[in-house]
Amino acid sequence: MPAIKHAVLLTMSVLGAYLYLQVPFLRYYSLQVFALISIFYLILQKKQRGSVHLILPENSSANLALINFAFLLLTGSSGSLASPFFAITFIELFFLALAAPTKTSLLVALEIMVFHFSLSIAVSSNFALSTAELSNLLALPLVMIFYLFAKDQYQKAYHNSLLIDAEERELNRAQSDDQAVAEFISSLINRRLPMLEFLLSFPDKNKTAIEGEVKILKRDLSTLTRRIDKKNQEEDEI
């Protein structure tokens, strides 16, 4: 899904959760809706990725908006910043950091902060957050930045490992090719050239034999070239 559409979809999941919680009748069934959406999400993951163990959605997947909506319902309906389930918000941010582009992750993290601030400030007695609620609110951008930093470091490390693997394959390929060429040259110097020198001593008598040796030499050279090309092609496919 394009980044802009994905960002809009995630924004709609935050806005949808906020509007849902403004309706008392719907808010009463938030836990049940959370459970249903979570089960539906796992079913989608199993269908799309082939295993329920892969709970993290694919990059820029619509499933991320679905589970984001469910997480917001759970925490929002149970006290928001003062919710006993508030720690699940860090899992929510983890999903966002890994499965969405960096700009989208930061945007949605800001929206989640506004979401929780709005719900918490609306139920406070003096329109002020407690120390614990303020700490939870300020922890959200810090945790998101940490997740994004960890993601960036992991991607760089993974990229470097791919480069190292590619360099090792190239080195092994070069060594293998050098060995094949060395064997061909050794055979040429030790066997073919002495034989040709001997036959060329009497070219008229050995014309047929010389032509045979030249054909054998061309055949061996062609075989060596094809073997190197085939091996390089197989390694490139891997």
Backbone as numpy.savetxt, mean C-alpha at the origin, in Angstrom:
# Nx Ny Nz CAx CAy CAz Cx Cy Cz
-11.36 5.52 -6.12 -12.21 6.71 -6.12 -11.32 7.96 -6.12
-11.63 8.96 -6.96 -10.85 10.20 -6.97 -10.79 10.85 -5.59
-9.68 11.53 -5.31 -9.45 12.09 -3.98 -10.54 13.08 -3.57
-10.99 13.92 -4.50 -12.00 14.93 -4.17 -13.32 14.26 -3.79
-13.74 13.28 -4.59 -14.99 12.57 -4.29 -14.89 11.83 -2.96
-13.71 11.26 -2.70 -13.52 10.54 -1.44 -13.60 11.50 -0.26
-13.00 12.68 -0.41 -13.04 13.68 0.66 -14.48 14.14 0.91
-15.22 14.34 -0.17 -16.64 14.74 -0.03 -17.44 13.66 0.67
-17.19 12.40 0.30 -17.92 11.29 0.89 -17.62 11.17 2.39
-16.37 11.35 2.76 -16.01 11.29 4.18 -16.61 12.46 4.95
-16.62 13.64 4.32 -17.24 14.80 4.95 -18.73 14.56 5.18
-19.37 13.95 4.20 -20.79 13.63 4.34 -21.03 12.61 5.46
-20.09 11.70 5.67 -20.24 10.73 6.76 -20.19 11.42 8.12
-19.31 12.44 8.25 -19.23 13.21 9.51 -20.50 14.03 9.70
-20.92 14.73 8.64 -22.12 15.55 8.73 -23.36 14.68 8.97
-23.42 13.53 8.29 -24.55 12.62 8.47 -24.65 12.11 9.89
-23.50 11.78 10.50 -23.50 11.30 11.88 -23.97 12.40 12.83
-23.54 13.63 12.57 -23.94 14.75 13.44 -25.46 14.97 13.35
-25.99 14.98 12.13 -27.43 15.19 11.96 -28.23 14.03 12.54
-27.71 12.82 12.40 -28.38 11.64 12.95 -28.53 11.77 14.46
-27.47 12.24 15.12 -27.49 12.33 16.58 -28.35 13.50 17.09
-28.80 14.37 16.19 -29.68 15.47 16.59 -31.12 15.02 16.73
-31.43 13.83 16.24 -32.79 13.30 16.33 -32.85 12.34 17.51
-33.56 12.68 18.60 -33.59 11.85 19.81 -33.98 10.40 19.54
-34.97 10.18 18.69 -35.43 8.82 18.42 -34.33 8.00 17.76
-33.64 8.57 16.80 -32.55 7.87 16.12 -31.34 7.70 17.05
-31.07 8.71 17.85 -29.93 8.66 18.76 -30.07 7.49 19.74
-31.29 7.16 20.12 -31.54 6.08 21.08 -31.07 4.73 20.52
-31.09 4.58 19.21 -30.70 3.31 18.58 -29.30 3.37 17.96
-28.48 4.28 18.43 -27.15 4.45 17.85 -26.28 3.21 18.01
-26.34 2.58 19.17 -25.51 1.39 19.41 -25.90 0.26 18.47
-27.21 0.07 18.28 -27.67 -0.98 17.37 -27.26 -0.68 15.93
-27.36 0.58 15.54 -26.96 0.96 14.19 -25.46 0.77 14.01
-24.70 1.11 15.04 -23.25 0.90 14.99 -22.93 -0.57 14.77
-23.59 -1.45 15.49 -23.36 -2.89 15.36 -23.72 -3.37 13.96
-24.87 -2.92 13.44 -25.30 -3.34 12.11 -24.33 -2.87 11.02
-23.91 -1.61 11.13 -22.97 -1.07 10.13 -21.64 -1.80 10.21
-21.17 -2.11 11.42 -19.90 -2.81 11.58 -19.96 -4.20 10.95
-21.07 -4.90 11.16 -21.23 -6.23 10.55 -21.27 -6.12 9.03
-22.03 -5.14 8.55 -22.13 -4.92 7.10 -20.76 -4.57 6.52
-19.99 -3.77 7.26 -18.64 -3.39 6.82 -17.74 -4.62 6.70
-17.77 -5.50 7.69 -16.95 -6.70 7.66 -17.35 -7.61 6.51
-18.65 -7.68 6.23 -19.12 -8.49 5.10 -18.58 -7.92 3.78
-18.62 -6.61 3.65 -18.09 -5.97 2.45 -16.59 -6.22 2.31
-15.88 -6.13 3.43 -14.43 -6.37 3.40 -14.13 -7.79 2.96
-14.88 -8.75 3.49 -14.66 -10.14 3.12 -14.95 -10.36 1.64
-15.99 -9.72 1.15 -16.37 -9.88 -0.25 -15.35 -9.23 -1.17
-14.83 -8.07 -0.78 -13.93 -7.32 -1.65 -12.48 -7.75 -1.51
-12.07 -8.15 -0.30 -10.66 -8.47 -0.08 -10.42 -9.94 0.25
-11.50 -10.72 0.39 -11.35 -12.15 0.52 -11.04 -12.66 1.90
-10.99 -11.80 2.89 -10.69 -12.26 4.25 -11.23 -11.26 5.26
-11.89 -11.76 6.31 -12.39 -10.86 7.36 -11.25 -10.32 8.20
-10.05 -10.90 8.06 -8.92 -10.42 8.84 -8.37 -9.11 8.29
-8.69 -8.78 7.04 -8.25 -7.53 6.45 -9.31 -6.46 6.71
-9.31 -5.95 7.92 -10.36 -5.00 8.30 -10.06 -3.59 7.80
-8.82 -3.30 7.43 -8.50 -1.97 6.94 -8.99 -1.83 5.50
-9.78 -0.80 5.20 -10.29 -0.65 3.83 -9.17 -0.31 2.85
-9.45 -0.55 1.58 -8.50 -0.20 0.54 -8.37 1.31 0.44
-7.29 1.76 -0.17 -7.07 3.19 -0.32 -8.21 3.86 -1.08
-8.69 4.98 -0.53 -9.77 5.77 -1.14 -11.02 4.93 -1.39
-11.31 4.01 -0.49 -12.49 3.16 -0.62 -13.69 3.82 0.05
-14.89 3.58 -0.51 -16.13 4.10 0.09 -16.41 3.44 1.43
-15.82 2.27 1.66 -16.02 1.57 2.93 -15.50 2.39 4.11
-14.49 3.21 3.85 -13.92 4.03 4.92 -14.97 5.01 5.46
-15.76 5.60 4.56 -16.81 6.52 5.00 -17.86 5.78 5.82
-18.13 4.55 5.46 -19.12 3.75 6.18 -18.69 3.49 7.62
-17.46 3.01 7.81 -16.99 2.70 9.16 -16.72 3.98 9.95
-16.38 5.05 9.26 -16.19 6.34 9.92 -17.51 6.83 10.51
-18.58 6.67 9.76 -19.92 7.03 10.24 -20.28 6.21 11.47
-19.96 4.91 11.44 -20.27 4.04 12.58 -19.49 4.44 13.83
-18.21 4.73 13.67 -17.39 5.14 14.81 -17.93 6.43 15.45
-18.31 7.37 14.61 -18.83 8.64 15.11 -20.16 8.46 15.85
-20.98 7.55 15.36 -22.24 7.27 16.06 -21.98 6.72 17.45
-21.04 5.80 17.54 -20.75 5.16 18.83 -20.24 6.17 19.85
-19.22 6.92 19.46 -18.64 7.88 20.41 -19.55 9.07 20.64
-20.21 9.54 19.59 -21.07 10.70 19.73 -22.28 10.46 20.60
-22.84 9.27 20.51 -24.05 8.96 21.29 -23.75 8.61 22.74
-22.50 8.33 23.04 -22.14 7.90 24.40 -21.36 8.94 25.18
-21.41 10.19 24.72 -20.75 11.25 25.48 -19.71 12.03 24.72
-19.45 11.67 23.49 -18.48 12.38 22.64 -17.10 12.43 23.31
-16.62 13.62 23.64 -15.28 13.74 24.23 -15.19 13.07 25.60
-16.33 12.90 26.28 -16.35 12.23 27.59 -16.80 10.77 27.47
-16.89 10.27 26.25 -17.37 8.91 26.03 -16.38 7.87 26.54
-16.87 6.80 27.15 -15.97 5.70 27.55 -15.38 4.99 26.34
-16.00 5.24 25.17 -15.50 4.62 23.94 -14.65 5.59 23.11
-14.25 6.72 23.73 -13.55 7.73 22.94 -12.25 7.20 22.35
-11.63 6.21 22.97 -10.37 5.67 22.46 -10.53 5.08 21.06
-11.76 4.70 20.71 -12.00 4.15 19.38 -11.77 5.21 18.30
-11.81 6.48 18.70 -11.56 7.56 17.75 -10.14 7.48 17.20
-9.20 7.01 18.03 -7.82 6.87 17.56 -7.71 5.75 16.52
-8.54 4.73 16.65 -8.60 3.70 15.61 -9.19 4.30 14.33
-10.19 5.15 14.52 -10.79 5.85 13.39 -9.75 6.68 12.65
-8.93 7.41 13.37 -7.87 8.22 12.76 -6.82 7.33 12.09
-6.56 6.18 12.68 -5.60 5.24 12.10 -6.08 4.76 10.73
-7.35 4.42 10.64 -7.93 4.01 9.37 -7.82 5.14 8.34
-8.12 6.36 8.78 -8.05 7.51 7.88 -6.63 7.74 7.37
-5.67 7.68 8.27 -4.28 7.95 7.90 -3.76 6.96 6.88
-4.14 5.68 7.04 -3.60 4.66 6.15 -4.38 4.51 4.85
-5.68 4.79 4.88 -6.52 4.49 3.71 -6.96 5.73 2.94
-6.47 6.90 3.31 -6.86 8.14 2.61 -5.62 8.99 2.37
-5.63 9.83 1.34 -4.50 10.74 1.11 -4.29 11.66 2.30
-3.09 12.19 2.41 -2.72 13.00 3.56 -3.65 14.22 3.73
-3.92 14.94 2.65 -4.77 16.12 2.76 -6.18 15.75 3.21
-6.68 14.66 2.67 -8.02 14.21 3.07 -8.04 13.80 4.53
-6.99 13.12 4.97 -6.91 12.68 6.37 -6.92 13.88 7.32
-6.15 14.90 6.99 -6.10 16.09 7.84 -7.44 16.82 7.84
-8.08 16.90 6.68 -9.38 17.56 6.59 -10.42 16.85 7.45
-10.50 15.53 7.32 -11.51 14.78 8.07 -11.18 14.79 9.56
-9.90 14.77 9.91 -9.52 14.85 11.32 -10.01 16.17 11.92
-9.89 17.26 11.16 -10.40 18.56 11.62 -11.92 18.52 11.77
-12.59 17.87 10.84 -14.05 17.75 10.91 -14.48 16.93 12.12
-13.71 15.89 12.42 -14.02 15.06 13.59 -13.85 15.87 14.88
-12.83 16.72 14.91 -12.64 17.60 16.06 -13.85 18.52 16.24
-14.30 19.12 15.13 -15.48 20.00 15.19 -16.71 19.21 15.61
-16.84 18.01 15.12 -17.96 17.13 15.45 -18.03 16.91 16.96
-16.93 16.48 17.55 -16.92 16.19 18.98 -17.04 17.46 19.82
-16.40 18.53 19.37 -16.49 19.79 20.10 -17.95 20.27 20.14
-18.62 20.19 18.99 -20.01 20.67 18.92 -20.93 19.86 19.82
-20.78 18.55 19.82 -21.63 17.71 20.65 -21.35 17.91 22.14
-20.06 18.04 22.48 -19.70 18.15 23.89 -20.07 19.51 24.46
-19.85 20.56 23.66 -20.14 21.91 24.16 -21.65 22.12 24.31
-22.44 21.39 23.51 -23.89 21.56 23.55 -24.50 20.99 24.83
-23.86 19.99 25.42 -24.42 19.36 26.62 -23.72 19.83 27.90
-22.71 20.69 27.77 -22.02 21.18 28.96 -22.87 22.23 29.67
-22.69 22.35 30.96 -23.53 23.25 31.76 -23.20 24.71 31.52
-21.94 25.03 31.31 -21.53 26.42 31.14 -20.86 26.67 29.78
-21.16 25.80 28.81 -20.60 25.91 27.48 -19.06 25.95 27.51
-18.51 25.09 28.31 -17.05 24.97 28.41 -16.69 23.50 28.56
-15.55 23.14 28.05 -15.10 21.75 28.13 -14.32 21.53 29.41
-14.44 20.33 29.94 -13.64 19.97 31.12 -12.20 19.73 30.67
-11.32 19.62 31.66 -9.91 19.39 31.34 -9.72 18.09 30.57
-10.42 17.04 31.01 -10.31 15.75 30.33 -10.83 15.83 28.89
-11.94 16.52 28.70 -12.49 16.65 27.35 -11.58 17.48 26.46
-11.01 18.54 27.01 -10.09 19.36 26.23 -8.84 18.57 25.85
-8.36 17.74 26.78 -7.20 16.90 26.49 -7.49 15.92 25.36
-8.68 15.32 25.42 -9.06 14.39 24.36 -9.16 15.09 23.01
-9.70 16.31 23.04 -9.85 17.07 21.79 -8.50 17.43 21.19
-7.59 17.90 22.02 -6.26 18.30 21.53 -5.41 17.11 21.13
-5.75 15.94 21.65 -4.98 14.74 21.30 -5.24 14.31 19.86
-6.40 14.66 19.32 -6.76 14.20 17.97 -5.79 14.67 16.89
-5.47 15.98 16.79 -4.52 16.38 15.73 -3.12 15.83 15.96
-2.73 15.72 17.23 -1.40 15.18 17.52 -1.29 13.73 17.08
-2.31 12.95 17.39 -2.30 11.54 17.01 -2.33 11.40 15.49
-3.15 12.21 14.82 -3.22 12.14 13.37 -1.87 12.48 12.73
-1.22 13.52 13.21 0.10 13.89 12.68 1.09 12.76 12.90
1.04 12.13 14.06 1.93 11.00 14.34 1.66 9.85 13.38
0.39 9.53 13.15 0.04 8.46 12.21 0.55 8.76 10.81
0.36 10.00 10.36 0.81 10.38 9.02 2.33 10.34 8.91
3.01 10.74 9.97 4.47 10.66 9.97 4.93 9.20 9.90
4.28 8.34 10.69 4.63 6.91 10.67 4.35 6.31 9.29
3.25 6.71 8.67 2.91 6.22 7.34 3.97 6.65 6.33
4.39 7.91 6.41 5.42 8.41 5.50 6.73 7.66 5.67
7.12 7.41 6.93 8.37 6.69 7.19 8.29 5.26 6.69
7.13 4.64 6.88 6.95 3.26 6.40 7.05 3.20 4.88
6.40 4.14 4.20 6.43 4.15 2.74 7.86 4.35 2.22
8.61 5.23 2.88 10.00 5.45 2.47 10.84 4.20 2.70
10.64 3.55 3.86 11.39 2.33 4.15 11.04 1.22 3.16
9.74 1.12 2.83 9.30 0.10 1.88 9.88 0.38 0.50
9.89 1.65 0.10 10.45 2.03 -1.19 11.95 1.70 -1.24
12.65 1.98 -0.16 14.08 1.67 -0.11 14.32 0.17 -0.19
13.46 -0.62 0.48 13.62 -2.07 0.42 13.41 -2.59 -1.00
12.45 -1.97 -1.73 12.23 -2.35 -3.13 13.45 -2.02 -3.98
14.06 -0.86 -3.72 15.26 -0.48 -4.46 16.40 -1.45 -4.19
16.55 -1.84 -2.92 17.62 -2.78 -2.57 17.40 -4.12 -3.24
16.15 -4.59 -3.21 15.83 -5.86 -3.87 16.11 -5.79 -5.37
15.75 -4.67 -5.98 15.99 -4.51 -7.42 17.49 -4.49 -7.72
18.26 -3.81 -6.86 19.71 -3.78 -7.05 20.33 -5.16 -6.90
19.83 -5.94 -5.93 20.34 -7.30 -5.76 20.02 -8.17 -6.96
18.80 -8.02 -7.51 18.44 -8.80 -8.69 19.32 -8.43 -9.88
19.58 -7.11 -10.04 20.43 -6.67 -11.14 21.85 -7.19 -10.98
22.34 -7.20 -9.72 23.69 -7.70 -9.46 23.77 -9.19 -9.76
22.78 -9.94 -9.29 22.77 -11.39 -9.55 22.66 -11.67 -11.05
21.84 -10.86 -11.73 21.69 -11.04 -13.17 23.01 -10.76 -13.88
23.66 -9.67 -13.47 24.93 -9.33 -14.10 25.98 -10.40 -13.86
26.02 -10.90 -12.62 27.00 -11.96 -12.31 26.72 -13.21 -13.11
25.44 -13.56 -13.24 25.07 -14.75 -14.00 25.42 -14.57 -15.48
25.11 -13.37 -16.00 25.44 -13.10 -17.41 26.95 -13.12 -17.63
27.69 -12.54 -16.70 29.16 -12.53 -16.82 29.71 -13.95 -16.82
29.13 -14.82 -15.98 29.59 -16.19 -15.91 29.32 -16.93 -17.22
28.12 -16.71 -17.79 27.78 -17.35 -19.07 28.70 -16.87 -20.19
28.96 -15.56 -20.21 29.85 -15.01 -21.24 31.27 -15.53 -21.04
31.70 -15.61 -19.78 33.05 -16.12 -19.50 33.20 -17.57 -19.95
32.17 -18.39 -19.73 32.22 -19.79 -20.17 32.27 -19.88 -21.70
31.52 -19.00 -22.36 31.54 -19.00 -23.82 32.91 -18.59 -24.35
33.48 -17.55 -23.77 34.81 -17.09 -24.21 35.86 -18.14 -23.93
35.76 -18.79 -22.76 36.71 -19.85 -22.43 36.65 -20.99 -23.45
35.42 -21.38 -23.80 35.25 -22.43 -24.81 35.79 -21.99 -26.16
35.56 -20.70 -26.48 36.03 -20.16 -27.75 37.55 -20.18 -27.83
38.20 -19.74 -26.76 39.65 -19.63 -26.77 40.32 -21.01 -26.70
39.77 -21.87 -25.85 40.44 -23.14 -25.59 40.11 -24.23 -26.61
38.93 -24.09 -27.29 38.52 -25.16 -28.18 38.29 -24.70 -29.62
37.44 -23.71 -29.80 37.04 -23.34 -31.14 38.16 -22.69 -31.94
38.84 -21.70 -31.34 39.88 -21.00 -32.07 41.07 -21.90 -32.42
41.54 -22.73 -31.46 42.61 -23.65 -31.87 42.21 -24.57 -33.02
40.95 -25.04 -32.98 40.48 -25.90 -34.05 40.44 -25.15 -35.38
39.97 -23.91 -35.36 39.93 -23.11 -36.58 41.34 -22.82 -37.10
42.26 -22.52 -36.19 43.65 -22.27 -36.60 44.23 -23.50 -37.29
43.93 -24.67 -36.73 44.44 -25.90 -37.34 43.84 -26.12 -38.72
42.52 -25.91 -38.82 41.86 -26.13 -40.10 42.28 -25.11 -41.15
42.55 -23.88 -40.70 42.96 -22.84 -41.64 44.37 -23.05 -42.16
45.09 -23.96 -41.57 46.42 -24.29 -42.09 46.31 -24.92 -43.48
45.21 -25.60 -43.71 44.95 -26.22 -45.03 43.53 -25.85 -45.45
43.30 -24.57 -45.78 41.94 -24.09 -46.02 41.22 -24.81 -47.16
41.95 -25.15 -48.23 41.29 -25.78 -49.36 40.76 -27.16 -49.00
41.55 -27.93 -48.27 41.14 -29.27 -47.89 40.06 -29.26 -46.79
40.10 -28.24 -45.94 39.22 -28.22 -44.75 38.08 -27.21 -44.87
37.72 -26.85 -46.11 36.69 -25.85 -46.30 35.37 -26.27 -45.64
34.99 -27.51 -45.85 33.73 -27.98 -45.27 33.79 -27.98 -43.74
34.91 -28.43 -43.19 35.06 -28.47 -41.73 35.08 -27.07 -41.14
35.70 -26.12 -41.86 35.74 -24.73 -41.38 34.34 -24.14 -41.34
33.59 -24.39 -42.42 32.22 -23.89 -42.44 31.39 -24.51 -41.31
31.63 -25.78 -40.99 30.93 -26.44 -39.89 31.29 -25.81 -38.55
32.56 -25.50 -38.35 32.98 -24.87 -37.10 32.37 -23.47 -36.95
32.30 -22.74 -38.06 31.71 -21.40 -38.01 30.23 -21.49 -37.67
29.52 -22.48 -38.24 28.11 -22.67 -37.92 27.91 -23.01 -36.45
28.80 -23.88 -35.93 28.71 -24.25 -34.51 28.96 -23.02 -33.63
29.91 -22.19 -34.03 30.22 -20.98 -33.27 29.03 -20.03 -33.26
28.40 -19.85 -34.43 27.23 -18.99 -34.51 26.08 -19.56 -33.68
25.93 -20.88 -33.72 24.85 -21.50 -32.95 25.05 -21.29 -31.45
26.28 -21.51 -30.99 26.55 -21.34 -29.55 26.35 -19.89 -29.11
26.77 -18.95 -29.97 26.60 -17.55 -29.65 25.11 -17.18 -29.61
24.33 -17.68 -30.55 22.89 -17.43 -30.57 22.20 -18.03 -29.35
22.62 -19.25 -28.97 22.05 -19.91 -27.78 22.33 -19.10 -26.52
23.57 -18.59 -26.40 23.95 -17.78 -25.24 23.11 -16.51 -25.18
22.92 -15.86 -26.32 22.14 -14.62 -26.35 20.69 -14.86 -25.94
20.10 -15.93 -26.50 18.71 -16.25 -26.17 18.56 -16.60 -24.69
19.51 -17.33 -24.14 19.43 -17.72 -22.73 19.50 -16.51 -21.83
20.38 -15.57 -22.15 20.49 -14.35 -21.33 19.23 -13.51 -21.43
18.70 -13.36 -22.68 17.47 -12.57 -22.86 16.29 -13.20 -22.14
16.16 -14.52 -22.22 15.05 -15.22 -21.56 15.14 -15.07 -20.05
16.33 -15.21 -19.52 16.50 -15.09 -18.06 16.20 -13.68 -17.59
16.65 -12.67 -18.35 16.37 -11.29 -17.98 14.88 -11.00 -18.03
14.20 -11.54 -19.04 12.75 -11.33 -19.16 12.00 -11.97 -17.99
12.40 -13.19 -17.59 11.75 -13.86 -16.47 11.97 -13.09 -15.17
13.16 -12.55 -14.96 13.45 -11.79 -13.74 12.69 -10.47 -13.73
12.49 -9.85 -14.92 11.72 -8.61 -14.99 10.26 -8.86 -14.64
9.72 -10.00 -15.06 8.33 -10.34 -14.75 8.14 -10.58 -13.27
9.14 -11.16 -12.61 9.07 -11.39 -11.16 9.10 -10.08 -10.41
